[in-house]
Amino acid sequence: VSTQSTGDILDAKVEKVCVSQRLVTSLCCIVTSQYGWTANMERSMKAQALRDNSSLGYMPAKKHLELTPDHSIIQELKKKADNNKNDKSVKDRVMLLFETSLLASGFS
């Protein structure tokens, strides 16, 4: 799966999809922008009892999905996507990768 097609599938859920320079064995990960909230801060702000809901709209982390292009699962997804651009199973698997990496990175 290319970063462009993955970004199109995830649309507003991530700010950017890029090739990872730090991952070796992991499939993908979620990182936050330099000035966004970390996963722990985002969880803390959502859990506050007397919070102002207006602040939750503009401060949550801008998430970046980093992919490892050499991983066998990514290569298989790329082959499937190249064969059929509108394959629903590719879209479902990309969403599954995103949601799994959210949990692994500490987001809810």
PDB file of C-alpha atoms in Angstrom:
ATOM      1  CA  VAL A   1       0.000   0.000   0.000  1.00  0.00           C
ATOM      2  CA  SER A   2       1.432   3.362  -0.902  1.00  0.00           C
ATOM      3  CA  THR A   3       1.439   6.234   1.548  1.00  0.00           C
ATOM      4  CA  GLN A   4      -0.853   8.188  -0.798  1.00  0.00           C
ATOM      5  CA  SER A   5      -3.511   5.483  -1.019  1.00  0.00           C
ATOM      6  CA  THR A   6      -3.301   4.815   2.729  1.00  0.00           C
ATOM      7  CA  GLY A   7      -3.754   8.525   3.387  1.00  0.00           C
ATOM      8  CA  ASP A   8      -6.794   8.544   1.086  1.00  0.00           C
ATOM      9  CA  ILE A   9      -8.333   5.606   2.957  1.00  0.00           C
ATOM     10  CA  LEU A  10      -7.703   7.112   6.391  1.00  0.00           C
ATOM     11  CA  ASP A  11      -8.626  10.615   5.201  1.00  0.00           C
ATOM     12  CA  ALA A  12      -9.322  12.816   8.254  1.00  0.00           C
ATOM     13  CA  LYS A  13      -8.102  10.312  10.838  1.00  0.00           C
ATOM     14  CA  VAL A  14      -4.427  11.137  10.256  1.00  0.00           C
ATOM     15  CA  GLU A  15      -2.591  14.246   9.219  1.00  0.00           C
ATOM     16  CA  LYS A  16       0.121  12.414   7.314  1.00  0.00           C
ATOM     17  CA  VAL A  17       1.141   8.896   6.247  1.00  0.00           C
ATOM     18  CA  CYS A  18       4.849   8.411   5.699  1.00  0.00           C
ATOM     19  CA  VAL A  19       7.573   5.788   5.379  1.00  0.00           C
ATOM     20  CA  SER A  20       9.184   5.098   8.723  1.00  0.00           C
ATOM     21  CA  GLN A  21      12.885   5.710   9.238  1.00  0.00           C
ATOM     22  CA  ARG A  22      12.849   4.254  12.756  1.00  0.00           C
ATOM     23  CA  LEU A  23      10.858   1.005  12.565  1.00  0.00           C
ATOM     24  CA  VAL A  24      12.575  -2.251  11.701  1.00  0.00           C
ATOM     25  CA  THR A  25      10.361  -5.162  12.722  1.00  0.00           C
ATOM     26  CA  SER A  26       7.076  -3.397  13.537  1.00  0.00           C
ATOM     27  CA  LEU A  27       4.509  -3.010  10.823  1.00  0.00           C
ATOM     28  CA  CYS A  28       3.449   0.554  11.590  1.00  0.00           C
ATOM     29  CA  CYS A  29       3.108   3.054  14.400  1.00  0.00           C
ATOM     30  CA  ILE A  30       1.307   6.259  15.282  1.00  0.00           C
ATOM     31  CA  VAL A  31       3.375   9.284  16.223  1.00  0.00           C
ATOM     32  CA  THR A  32       2.184  12.768  17.096  1.00  0.00           C
ATOM     33  CA  SER A  33       3.250  16.102  15.720  1.00  0.00           C
ATOM     34  CA  GLN A  34       5.841  18.091  17.612  1.00  0.00           C
ATOM     35  CA  TYR A  35       3.364  20.377  19.386  1.00  0.00           C
ATOM     36  CA  GLY A  36       0.337  18.069  19.675  1.00  0.00           C
ATOM     37  CA  TRP A  37      -0.829  16.240  22.761  1.00  0.00           C
ATOM     38  CA  THR A  38       0.748  12.904  23.547  1.00  0.00           C
ATOM     39  CA  ALA A  39      -1.478   9.858  23.966  1.00  0.00           C
ATOM     40  CA  ASN A  40      -1.175  10.146  27.741  1.00  0.00           C
ATOM     41  CA  MET A  41      -2.117  13.835  27.764  1.00  0.00           C
ATOM     42  CA  GLU A  42      -5.067  13.228  25.459  1.00  0.00           C
ATOM     43  CA  ARG A  43      -6.327  10.461  27.761  1.00  0.00           C
ATOM     44  CA  SER A  44      -5.905  12.696  30.815  1.00  0.00           C
ATOM     45  CA  MET A  45      -7.814  15.587  29.244  1.00  0.00           C
ATOM     46  CA  LYS A  46     -10.691  13.324  28.197  1.00  0.00           C
ATOM     47  CA  ALA A  47     -10.921  11.929  31.740  1.00  0.00           C
ATOM     48  CA  GLN A  48     -11.144  15.269  33.557  1.00  0.00           C
ATOM     49  CA  ALA A  49     -14.466  15.754  35.318  1.00  0.00           C
ATOM     50  CA  LEU A  50     -14.745  19.553  34.970  1.00  0.00           C
ATOM     51  CA  ARG A  51     -13.316  19.920  31.515  1.00  0.00           C
ATOM     52  CA  ASP A  52     -14.283  22.469  28.921  1.00  0.00           C
ATOM     53  CA  ASN A  53     -15.406  20.473  25.862  1.00  0.00           C
ATOM     54  CA  SER A  54     -14.401  23.268  23.496  1.00  0.00           C
ATOM     55  CA  SER A  55     -10.703  22.583  24.106  1.00  0.00           C
ATOM     56  CA  LEU A  56     -11.023  18.976  22.950  1.00  0.00           C
ATOM     57  CA  GLY A  57     -11.722  20.106  19.404  1.00  0.00           C
ATOM     58  CA  TYR A  58      -8.489  21.902  18.664  1.00  0.00           C
ATOM     59  CA  MET A  59      -5.797  20.353  20.840  1.00  0.00           C
ATOM     60  CA  PRO A  60      -5.870  16.582  20.233  1.00  0.00           C
ATOM     61  CA  ALA A  61      -2.733  15.265  18.616  1.00  0.00           C
ATOM     62  CA  LYS A  62      -2.296  15.430  14.886  1.00  0.00           C
ATOM     63  CA  LYS A  63      -1.490  11.807  14.245  1.00  0.00           C
ATOM     64  CA  HIS A  64       1.056  10.582  11.721  1.00  0.00           C
ATOM     65  CA  LEU A  65       1.013   6.958  10.582  1.00  0.00           C
ATOM     66  CA  GLU A  66       4.467   5.579   9.854  1.00  0.00           C
ATOM     67  CA  LEU A  67       4.644   2.440   7.706  1.00  0.00           C
ATOM     68  CA  THR A  68       7.488  -0.032   7.217  1.00  0.00           C
ATOM     69  CA  PRO A  69       7.533  -0.684   3.447  1.00  0.00           C
ATOM     70  CA  ASP A  70       9.781  -3.748   3.746  1.00  0.00           C
ATOM     71  CA  HIS A  71       7.321  -5.595   5.991  1.00  0.00           C
ATOM     72  CA  SER A  72       5.687  -8.592   4.304  1.00  0.00           C
ATOM     73  CA  ILE A  73       2.141  -7.517   5.264  1.00  0.00           C
ATOM     74  CA  ILE A  74       2.611  -4.073   3.705  1.00  0.00           C
ATOM     75  CA  GLN A  75       4.028  -5.662   0.560  1.00  0.00           C
ATOM     76  CA  GLU A  76       1.028  -8.005   0.284  1.00  0.00           C
ATOM     77  CA  LEU A  77      -1.382  -5.102   0.797  1.00  0.00           C
ATOM     78  CA  LYS A  78       0.423  -3.186  -1.942  1.00  0.00           C
ATOM     79  CA  LYS A  79       0.037  -6.117  -4.347  1.00  0.00           C
ATOM     80  CA  LYS A  80      -3.682  -6.364  -3.569  1.00  0.00           C
ATOM     81  CA  ALA A  81      -4.130  -2.598  -3.976  1.00  0.00           C
ATOM     82  CA  ASP A  82      -2.241  -2.592  -7.274  1.00  0.00           C
ATOM     83  CA  ASN A  83      -4.475  -5.394  -8.609  1.00  0.00           C
ATOM     84  CA  ASN A  84      -7.723  -3.679  -7.665  1.00  0.00           C
ATOM     85  CA  LYS A  85      -7.829  -0.040  -6.560  1.00  0.00           C
ATOM     86  CA  ASN A  86     -11.319  -0.388  -5.044  1.00  0.00           C
ATOM     87  CA  ASP A  87     -10.768  -3.613  -3.106  1.00  0.00           C
ATOM     88  CA  LYS A  88     -12.798  -3.391   0.100  1.00  0.00           C
ATOM     89  CA  SER A  89     -10.537  -5.899   1.886  1.00  0.00           C
ATOM     90  CA  VAL A  90      -7.557  -3.565   1.431  1.00  0.00           C
ATOM     91  CA  LYS A  91      -9.509  -0.670   2.934  1.00  0.00           C
ATOM     92  CA  ASP A  92     -10.648  -2.841   5.825  1.00  0.00           C
ATOM     93  CA  ARG A  93      -7.105  -4.024   6.517  1.00  0.00           C
ATOM     94  CA  VAL A  94      -5.696  -0.508   6.402  1.00  0.00           C
ATOM     95  CA  MET A  95      -8.343   0.575   8.940  1.00  0.00           C
ATOM     96  CA  LEU A  96      -7.449  -2.450  11.083  1.00  0.00           C
ATOM     97  CA  LEU A  97      -3.747  -1.528  10.942  1.00  0.00           C
ATOM     98  CA  PHE A  98      -4.570   2.048  11.920  1.00  0.00           C
ATOM     99  CA  GLU A  99      -6.807   1.090  14.836  1.00  0.00           C
ATOM    100  CA  THR A 100      -4.323  -1.513  16.086  1.00  0.00           C
ATOM    101  CA  SER A 101      -1.460   0.970  15.931  1.00  0.00           C
ATOM    102  CA  LEU A 102      -3.598   3.515  17.813  1.00  0.00           C
ATOM    103  CA  LEU A 103      -4.028   1.043  20.659  1.00  0.00           C
ATOM    104  CA  ALA A 104      -0.382   0.017  20.583  1.00  0.00           C
ATOM    105  CA  SER A 105       0.677   3.673  20.729  1.00  0.00           C
ATOM    106  CA  GLY A 106      -1.513   4.389  23.754  1.00  0.00           C
ATOM    107  CA  PHE A 107      -4.445   6.194  22.125  1.00  0.00           C
ATOM    108  CA  SER A 108      -8.057   5.272  22.719  1.00  0.00           C
TER     109      SER A 108
END
